[in-house]
Short mmCIF file of C-alpha atoms and ligand atoms in Angstrom, two decimals:
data_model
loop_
_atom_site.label_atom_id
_atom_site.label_comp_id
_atom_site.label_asym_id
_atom_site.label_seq_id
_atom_site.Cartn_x
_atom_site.Cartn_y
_atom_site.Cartn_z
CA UNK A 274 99.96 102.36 131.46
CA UNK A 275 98.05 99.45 129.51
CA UNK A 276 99.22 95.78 130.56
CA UNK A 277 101.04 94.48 127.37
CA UNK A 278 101.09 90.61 127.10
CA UNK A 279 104.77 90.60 125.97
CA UNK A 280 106.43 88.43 127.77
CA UNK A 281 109.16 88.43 128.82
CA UNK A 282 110.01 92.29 128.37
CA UNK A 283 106.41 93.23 129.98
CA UNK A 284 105.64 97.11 129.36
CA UNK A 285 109.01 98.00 127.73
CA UNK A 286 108.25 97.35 124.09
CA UNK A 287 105.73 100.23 122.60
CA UNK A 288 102.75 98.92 120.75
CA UNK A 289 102.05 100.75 117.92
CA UNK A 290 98.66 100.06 115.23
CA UNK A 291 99.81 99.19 112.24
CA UNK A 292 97.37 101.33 109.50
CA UNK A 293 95.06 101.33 112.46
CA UNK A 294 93.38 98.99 114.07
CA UNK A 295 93.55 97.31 110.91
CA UNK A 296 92.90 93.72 111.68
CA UNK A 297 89.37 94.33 112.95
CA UNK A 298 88.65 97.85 111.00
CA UNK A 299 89.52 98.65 107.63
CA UNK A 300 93.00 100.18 107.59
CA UNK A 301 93.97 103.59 107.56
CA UNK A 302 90.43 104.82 108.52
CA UNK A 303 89.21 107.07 111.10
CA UNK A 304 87.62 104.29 112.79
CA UNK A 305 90.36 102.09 112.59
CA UNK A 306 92.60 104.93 113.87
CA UNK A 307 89.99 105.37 117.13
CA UNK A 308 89.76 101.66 117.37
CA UNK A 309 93.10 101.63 118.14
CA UNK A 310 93.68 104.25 120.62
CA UNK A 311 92.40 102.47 123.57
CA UNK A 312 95.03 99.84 123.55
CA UNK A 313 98.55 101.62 121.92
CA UNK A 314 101.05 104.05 122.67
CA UNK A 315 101.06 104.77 118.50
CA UNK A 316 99.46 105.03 115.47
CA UNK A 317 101.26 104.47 112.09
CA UNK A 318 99.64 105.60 109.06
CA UNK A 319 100.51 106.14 104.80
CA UNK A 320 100.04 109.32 103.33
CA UNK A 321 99.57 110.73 99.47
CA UNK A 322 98.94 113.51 97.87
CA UNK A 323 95.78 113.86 95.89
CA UNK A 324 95.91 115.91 92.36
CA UNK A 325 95.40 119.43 93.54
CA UNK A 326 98.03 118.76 96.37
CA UNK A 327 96.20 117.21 99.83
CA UNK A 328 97.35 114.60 102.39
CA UNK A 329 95.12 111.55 102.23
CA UNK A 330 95.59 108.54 104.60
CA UNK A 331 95.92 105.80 101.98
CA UNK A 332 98.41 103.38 101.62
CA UNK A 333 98.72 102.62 98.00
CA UNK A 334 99.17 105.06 95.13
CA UNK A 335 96.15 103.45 93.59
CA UNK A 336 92.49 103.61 94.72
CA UNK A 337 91.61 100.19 93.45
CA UNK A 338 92.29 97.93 96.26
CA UNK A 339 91.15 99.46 99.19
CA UNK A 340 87.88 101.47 98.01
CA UNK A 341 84.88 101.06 95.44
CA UNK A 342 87.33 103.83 92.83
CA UNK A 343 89.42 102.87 90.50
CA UNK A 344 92.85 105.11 89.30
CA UNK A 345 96.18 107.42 90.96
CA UNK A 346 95.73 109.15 94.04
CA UNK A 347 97.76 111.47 92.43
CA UNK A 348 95.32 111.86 89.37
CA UNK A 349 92.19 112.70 91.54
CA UNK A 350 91.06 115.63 93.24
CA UNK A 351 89.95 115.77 96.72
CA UNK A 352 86.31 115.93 96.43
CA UNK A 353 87.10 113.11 94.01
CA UNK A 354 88.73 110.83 96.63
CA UNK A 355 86.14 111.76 99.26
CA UNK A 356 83.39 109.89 96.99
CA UNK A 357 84.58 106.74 97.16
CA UNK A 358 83.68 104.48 99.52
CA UNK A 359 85.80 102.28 101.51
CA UNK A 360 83.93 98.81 102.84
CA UNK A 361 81.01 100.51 102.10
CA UNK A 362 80.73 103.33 104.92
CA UNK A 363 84.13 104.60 105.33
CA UNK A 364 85.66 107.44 103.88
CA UNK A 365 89.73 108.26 102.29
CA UNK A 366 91.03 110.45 105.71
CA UNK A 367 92.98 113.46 105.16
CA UNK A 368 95.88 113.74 106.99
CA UNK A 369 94.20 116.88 109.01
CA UNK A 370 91.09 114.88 110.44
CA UNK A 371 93.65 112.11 111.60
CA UNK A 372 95.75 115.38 113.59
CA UNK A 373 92.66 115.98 114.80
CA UNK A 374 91.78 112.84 116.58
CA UNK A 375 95.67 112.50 117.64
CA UNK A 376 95.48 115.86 119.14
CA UNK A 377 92.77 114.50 121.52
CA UNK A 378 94.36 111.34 122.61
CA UNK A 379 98.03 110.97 124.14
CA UNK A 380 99.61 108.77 121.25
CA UNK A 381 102.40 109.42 119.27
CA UNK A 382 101.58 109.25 115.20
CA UNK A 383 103.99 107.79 112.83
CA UNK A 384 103.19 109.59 109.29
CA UNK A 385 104.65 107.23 106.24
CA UNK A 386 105.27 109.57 103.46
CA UNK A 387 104.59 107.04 100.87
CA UNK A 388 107.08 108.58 98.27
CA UNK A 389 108.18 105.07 96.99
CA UNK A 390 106.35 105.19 92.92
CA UNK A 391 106.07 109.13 92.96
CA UNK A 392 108.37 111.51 94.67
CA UNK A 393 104.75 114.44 95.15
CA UNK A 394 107.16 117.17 95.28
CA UNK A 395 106.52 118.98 98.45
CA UNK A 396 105.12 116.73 100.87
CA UNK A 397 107.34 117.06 103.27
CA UNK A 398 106.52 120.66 103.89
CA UNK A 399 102.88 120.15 103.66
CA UNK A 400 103.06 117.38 106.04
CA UNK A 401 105.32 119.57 108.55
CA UNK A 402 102.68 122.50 108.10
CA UNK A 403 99.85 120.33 108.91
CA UNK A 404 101.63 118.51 112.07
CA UNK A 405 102.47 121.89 113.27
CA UNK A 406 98.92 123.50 112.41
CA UNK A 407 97.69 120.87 115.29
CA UNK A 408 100.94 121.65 117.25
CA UNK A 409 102.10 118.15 116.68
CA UNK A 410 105.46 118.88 116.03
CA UNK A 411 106.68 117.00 119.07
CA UNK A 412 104.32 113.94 118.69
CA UNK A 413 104.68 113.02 115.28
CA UNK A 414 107.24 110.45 113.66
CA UNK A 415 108.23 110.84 109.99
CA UNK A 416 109.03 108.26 108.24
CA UNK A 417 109.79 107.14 104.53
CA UNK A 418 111.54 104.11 102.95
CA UNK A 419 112.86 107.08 100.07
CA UNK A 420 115.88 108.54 101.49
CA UNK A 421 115.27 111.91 99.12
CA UNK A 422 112.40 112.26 101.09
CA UNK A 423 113.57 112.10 104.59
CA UNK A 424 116.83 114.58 103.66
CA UNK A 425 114.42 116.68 101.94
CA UNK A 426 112.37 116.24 105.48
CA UNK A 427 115.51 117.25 107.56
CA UNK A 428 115.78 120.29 105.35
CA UNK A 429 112.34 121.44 105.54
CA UNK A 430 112.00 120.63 109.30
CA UNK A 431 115.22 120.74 111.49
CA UNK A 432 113.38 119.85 114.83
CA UNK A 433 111.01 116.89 113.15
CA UNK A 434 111.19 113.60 114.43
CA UNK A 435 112.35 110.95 111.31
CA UNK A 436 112.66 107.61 110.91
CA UNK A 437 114.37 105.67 108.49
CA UNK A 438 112.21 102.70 106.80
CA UNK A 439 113.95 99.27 105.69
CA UNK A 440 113.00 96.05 104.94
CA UNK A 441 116.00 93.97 106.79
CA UNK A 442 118.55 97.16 107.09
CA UNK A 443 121.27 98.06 104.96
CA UNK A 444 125.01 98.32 105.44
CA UNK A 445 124.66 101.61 105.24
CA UNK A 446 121.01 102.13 107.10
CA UNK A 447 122.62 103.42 110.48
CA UNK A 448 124.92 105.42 109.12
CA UNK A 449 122.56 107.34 106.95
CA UNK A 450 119.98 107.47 110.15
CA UNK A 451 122.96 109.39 111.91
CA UNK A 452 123.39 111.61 108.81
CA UNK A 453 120.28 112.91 108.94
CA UNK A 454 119.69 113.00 112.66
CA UNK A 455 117.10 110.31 112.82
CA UNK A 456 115.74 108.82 116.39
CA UNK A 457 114.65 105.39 114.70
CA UNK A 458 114.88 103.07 112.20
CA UNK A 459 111.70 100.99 111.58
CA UNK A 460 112.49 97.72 110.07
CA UNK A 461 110.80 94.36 109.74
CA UNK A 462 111.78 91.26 112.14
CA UNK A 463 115.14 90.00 109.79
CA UNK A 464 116.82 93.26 110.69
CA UNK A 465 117.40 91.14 114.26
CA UNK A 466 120.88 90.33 113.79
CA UNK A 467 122.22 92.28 110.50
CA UNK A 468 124.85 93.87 109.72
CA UNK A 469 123.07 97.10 110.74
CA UNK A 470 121.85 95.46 114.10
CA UNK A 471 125.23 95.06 115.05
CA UNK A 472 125.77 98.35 114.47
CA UNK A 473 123.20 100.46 115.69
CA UNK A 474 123.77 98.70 119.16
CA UNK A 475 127.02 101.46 118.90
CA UNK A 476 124.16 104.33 118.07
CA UNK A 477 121.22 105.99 120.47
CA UNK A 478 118.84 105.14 117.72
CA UNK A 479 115.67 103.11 118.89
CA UNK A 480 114.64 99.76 116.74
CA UNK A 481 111.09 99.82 116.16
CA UNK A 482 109.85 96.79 114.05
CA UNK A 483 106.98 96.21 111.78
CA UNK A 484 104.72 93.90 111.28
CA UNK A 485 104.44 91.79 113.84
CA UNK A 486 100.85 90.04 114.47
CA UNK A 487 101.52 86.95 116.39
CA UNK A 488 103.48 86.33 119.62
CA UNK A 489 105.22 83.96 117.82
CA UNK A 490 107.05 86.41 115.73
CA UNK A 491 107.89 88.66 118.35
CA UNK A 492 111.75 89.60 118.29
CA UNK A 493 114.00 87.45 120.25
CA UNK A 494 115.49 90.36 122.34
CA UNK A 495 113.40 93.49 123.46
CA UNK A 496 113.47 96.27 120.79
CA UNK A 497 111.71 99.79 121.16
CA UNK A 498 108.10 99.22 119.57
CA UNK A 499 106.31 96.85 117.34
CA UNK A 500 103.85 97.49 114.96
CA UNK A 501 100.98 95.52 114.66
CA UNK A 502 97.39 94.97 113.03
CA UNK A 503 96.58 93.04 116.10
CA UNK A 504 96.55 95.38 118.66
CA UNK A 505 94.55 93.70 121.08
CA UNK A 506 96.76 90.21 121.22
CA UNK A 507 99.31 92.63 122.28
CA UNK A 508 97.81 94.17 125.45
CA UNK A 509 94.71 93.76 127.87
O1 G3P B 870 105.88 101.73 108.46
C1 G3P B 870 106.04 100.36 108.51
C2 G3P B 870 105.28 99.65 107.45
O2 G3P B 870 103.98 100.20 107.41
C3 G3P B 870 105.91 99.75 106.10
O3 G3P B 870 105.31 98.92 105.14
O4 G3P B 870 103.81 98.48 103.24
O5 G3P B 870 102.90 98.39 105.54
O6 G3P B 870 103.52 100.57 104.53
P1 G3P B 870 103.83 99.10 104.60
CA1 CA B 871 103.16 102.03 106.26
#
């Protein structure tokens, strides 16, 4: 196992790469993705759906920010999204070439359906097909801040792994991760002591918090994973 420089709960915590490697590599790319692999036990990415109904890795619903483009994920074909040119030399992923590099490394993959502005009816069954085309099924995390989305998730796939995003955690969060036989909620740092902290304590479900990229911000008390940008501050 990799030395993690987390003191003092030493190789307990997970390290997952947050988008990547995405402090050194531009996120949610392929090379970020292999960047990362070296030094963490997972790999969190965001997926869309482009206009004739694809998984691409990208984390907002708009081009703009993160590639030469301009315009809606959702309004662009493919081919369309495969022109543009992220710092220059990188590429929009689909979801399938990311399987495929996960299929040849040992990490588990933590798939964001990014369902937040548009609901892309059907994702969660292309996303299951696709994990399960790889044989994935087992090694892949769901996970979605849209609660439609992870009971439509449950529906379509009774054996898939889910998480339940939050920002700090809800009253409500851990009951709802039961409901719909979650193994995780992924929250940020203020879920430490909430409402919902208190209760999932009662609960089997892990705590896996995002984004942490300083040792300074690490969680008071040891928690199931962090995600992180930084992965190599995190290990050695
Ligand atoms: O999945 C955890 C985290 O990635 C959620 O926020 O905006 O980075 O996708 P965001
Ligand atoms: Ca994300």
């Amino acid at each position: 196992r990799l030395m993690r420089r987390l003191p003092p709960w030493g190789n307990d915590m997970l390290i997952y790469a947050h988008r990547g490697y995405s402090a050194n590599y531009p996120e949610n790319t392929l090379s970020a993705f292999e960047a990362a692999l070296p030094y963490v036990d997972g790999i969190e990415l965001d997926v869309q759906v482009s206009k004739d109904g694809r998984l691409v890795v990208i984390h907002d619903e708009s081009v703009d920010r993160t590639t030469n483009g301009t315009g809606w994920v959702k309004d662009m074909t493919l081919q369309e999204l495969r022109q543009l040119k992220i710092d220059g030399y990188e590429r929009i992923p689909t979801l399938e070439e990311v399987l495929g590099l996960i299929e040849r490394s040992n990490v588990t993959l933590n798939i964001e359906l990014k369902t937040d502005q548009y609901a892309y009816p059907g994702i969660e069954r292309l996303a299951w097909l696709a994990v399960n085309e790889f044989e994935l099924g087992d090694r892949v995390v769901f996970s979605s801040f849209n609660r439609e989305t992870l009971v439509r998730m449950r529906d379509v796939a009774p054996v898939a792994r889910l998480a339940v995003l939050t920002l700090t955690g809800e009253s409500d969060t851990v009951s709802f991760a039961e409901t719909i036989r979650a193994e995780a909620i992924h929250a940020q740092p203020a879920f430490i002591g909430s409402i919902a902290w208190e209760q999932i304590q009662q609960t089997t479900l892990e705590t896996r918090l995002y984004t942490i990229n300083d040792v300074k911000d690490l969680p008071p008390i040891a928690v199931s994973a962090i995600m992180t940008d930084e992965v190599e501050r995190f290990t050695k």
